[in-house]
Amino acid sequence: MNFLCHAIPYLEHPVMAVSTGIPDFLSVIDRKIRARGRLAAPFVDDANPVLQQVARGVLAHIDDDHWVHGGETFARMNLEFAVQLRDLLPGDAGFRPSFVGHILIEMLLDSNVIQDHPEIGERYYALFDEVPTEEMALAVQRITGKSTDKIPATLQRFASTRFLYDYLADDTLLMRLNQVMARVGLVALPDAVRDWLPSARQEVRLQHARLLAPEGRPMAYPELTLASPGKPEDAKPR
């Protein structure tokens, strides 16, 4: 899952909703700082409400990743996308095609939600003006046992750039994918990938419900409905 789909079930609990993104924010800030489930679990009933909600957000993120990535539909699509990407990336039989397929599925799930339910994207971004970022940073330090002064600025920058909206267009989606490639030390993706994105986008839309309800699990976001697959221009979970 990407940022928005992690947060949607908790939009009425701003600190928890924003904190579902903490593991990913930390991967940008300092990959040596990890918000692990075993570190967060002792704080889920803490008397400090911010610490409690941050811990619950971290655990929700980890739980989501477990059931989404463990689903048959996600595994199948990730493999199919990796094979298709290898055809577009001659000589690249390594990690990059599978990695790109994985994160692309997650990005396009968020894109589906924003496209069909833009009010949910607006509500999510508004949360960043409501949460106590300095207190959240202290909570992350308590959970991880490591300190960083970059969390408030990272949250502010994430909210101001509003880059989730870039997932709606293929050119800007490719740009965001290549930013990830640069961050993890992989070679940038060529324009041929941009030309392939519409077919990937349609497939993720077709499989949206199955991706969010793997192996008979109740649909995580039953109140949301998506438009039928179509052109991107025609065109949010628990």
PDB file of N, CA and C in Angstrom, residues 5 20 22 33 36-37 60 79 82 96 111 138 146 159 185-186 219 225 228 232:
ATOM      1  N   CYS A   5      -3.870   4.944   0.829  1.00  0.00           N
ATOM      2  CA  CYS A   5      -4.634   3.750   1.186  1.00  0.00           C
ATOM      3  C   CYS A   5      -4.326   3.288   2.609  1.00  0.00           C
ATOM      4  N   THR A  20       0.432   6.363   9.834  1.00  0.00           N
ATOM      5  CA  THR A  20       0.531   5.172   8.993  1.00  0.00           C
ATOM      6  C   THR A  20       1.626   5.344   7.937  1.00  0.00           C
ATOM      7  N   ILE A  22       4.579   6.790   8.682  1.00  0.00           N
ATOM      8  CA  ILE A  22       5.867   6.946   9.358  1.00  0.00           C
ATOM      9  C   ILE A  22       6.931   5.979   8.839  1.00  0.00           C
ATOM     10  N   ILE A  33      16.921   4.177  10.429  1.00  0.00           N
ATOM     11  CA  ILE A  33      15.906   4.278  11.480  1.00  0.00           C
ATOM     12  C   ILE A  33      14.679   3.523  11.000  1.00  0.00           C
ATOM     13  N   ARG A  36       9.696  -0.533  13.642  1.00  0.00           N
ATOM     14  CA  ARG A  36       9.310  -1.938  13.592  1.00  0.00           C
ATOM     15  C   ARG A  36       8.118  -2.204  14.509  1.00  0.00           C
ATOM     16  N   GLY A  37       7.357  -3.231  14.161  1.00  0.00           N
ATOM     17  CA  GLY A  37       6.176  -3.565  14.936  1.00  0.00           C
ATOM     18  C   GLY A  37       6.482  -3.889  16.379  1.00  0.00           C
ATOM     19  N   ALA A  60      -0.571  -0.343  12.094  1.00  0.00           N
ATOM     20  CA  ALA A  60      -1.545  -0.471  11.003  1.00  0.00           C
ATOM     21  C   ALA A  60      -0.824  -0.585   9.665  1.00  0.00           C
ATOM     22  N   LEU A  79       4.405 -10.176 -10.376  1.00  0.00           N
ATOM     23  CA  LEU A  79       5.187 -11.019 -11.282  1.00  0.00           C
ATOM     24  C   LEU A  79       4.924 -10.635 -12.732  1.00  0.00           C
ATOM     25  N   ALA A  82       6.596  -7.398 -13.528  1.00  0.00           N
ATOM     26  CA  ALA A  82       8.052  -7.558 -13.603  1.00  0.00           C
ATOM     27  C   ALA A  82       8.457  -8.140 -14.958  1.00  0.00           C
ATOM     28  N   ARG A  96      15.417  -4.530 -10.305  1.00  0.00           N
ATOM     29  CA  ARG A  96      14.654  -3.344 -10.660  1.00  0.00           C
ATOM     30  C   ARG A  96      13.256  -3.640 -11.207  1.00  0.00           C
ATOM     31  N   SER A 111      -3.821   6.256  -6.811  1.00  0.00           N
ATOM     32  CA  SER A 111      -4.312   7.019  -7.959  1.00  0.00           C
ATOM     33  C   SER A 111      -5.789   6.751  -8.191  1.00  0.00           C
ATOM     34  N   LEU A 138       8.871  13.289  18.628  1.00  0.00           N
ATOM     35  CA  LEU A 138       9.311  12.740  19.918  1.00  0.00           C
ATOM     36  C   LEU A 138       8.781  11.325  20.103  1.00  0.00           C
ATOM     37  N   LYS A 146      15.869   6.051  18.367  1.00  0.00           N
ATOM     38  CA  LYS A 146      16.831   6.863  17.617  1.00  0.00           C
ATOM     39  C   LYS A 146      16.224   8.225  17.342  1.00  0.00           C
ATOM     40  N   ALA A 159       3.237  17.348   2.590  1.00  0.00           N
ATOM     41  CA  ALA A 159       1.919  17.961   2.423  1.00  0.00           C
ATOM     42  C   ALA A 159       1.941  19.072   1.390  1.00  0.00           C
ATOM     43  N   GLY A 185      19.229   4.109  -5.418  1.00  0.00           N
ATOM     44  CA  GLY A 185      20.445   3.822  -6.164  1.00  0.00           C
ATOM     45  C   GLY A 185      20.260   2.986  -7.402  1.00  0.00           C
ATOM     46  N   LEU A 186      19.064   3.031  -8.025  1.00  0.00           N
ATOM     47  CA  LEU A 186      18.816   2.291  -9.253  1.00  0.00           C
ATOM     48  C   LEU A 186      18.791   3.235 -10.455  1.00  0.00           C
ATOM     49  N   MET A 219     -13.714  -6.811   2.238  1.00  0.00           N
ATOM     50  CA  MET A 219     -13.208  -5.622   1.559  1.00  0.00           C
ATOM     51  C   MET A 219     -12.842  -4.559   2.573  1.00  0.00           C
ATOM     52  N   THR A 225     -16.530   3.163  -3.881  1.00  0.00           N
ATOM     53  CA  THR A 225     -16.725   2.502  -5.162  1.00  0.00           C
ATOM     54  C   THR A 225     -15.904   3.226  -6.214  1.00  0.00           C
ATOM     55  N   SER A 228     -15.845   2.291 -13.571  1.00  0.00           N
ATOM     56  CA  SER A 228     -15.380   1.193 -14.409  1.00  0.00           C
ATOM     57  C   SER A 228     -14.090   1.586 -15.107  1.00  0.00           C
ATOM     58  N   PRO A 232      -7.605   7.036 -18.637  1.00  0.00           N
ATOM     59  CA  PRO A 232      -7.229   7.736 -17.411  1.00  0.00           C
ATOM     60  C   PRO A 232      -7.920   9.064 -17.254  1.00  0.00           C
TER      61      PRO A 232
END
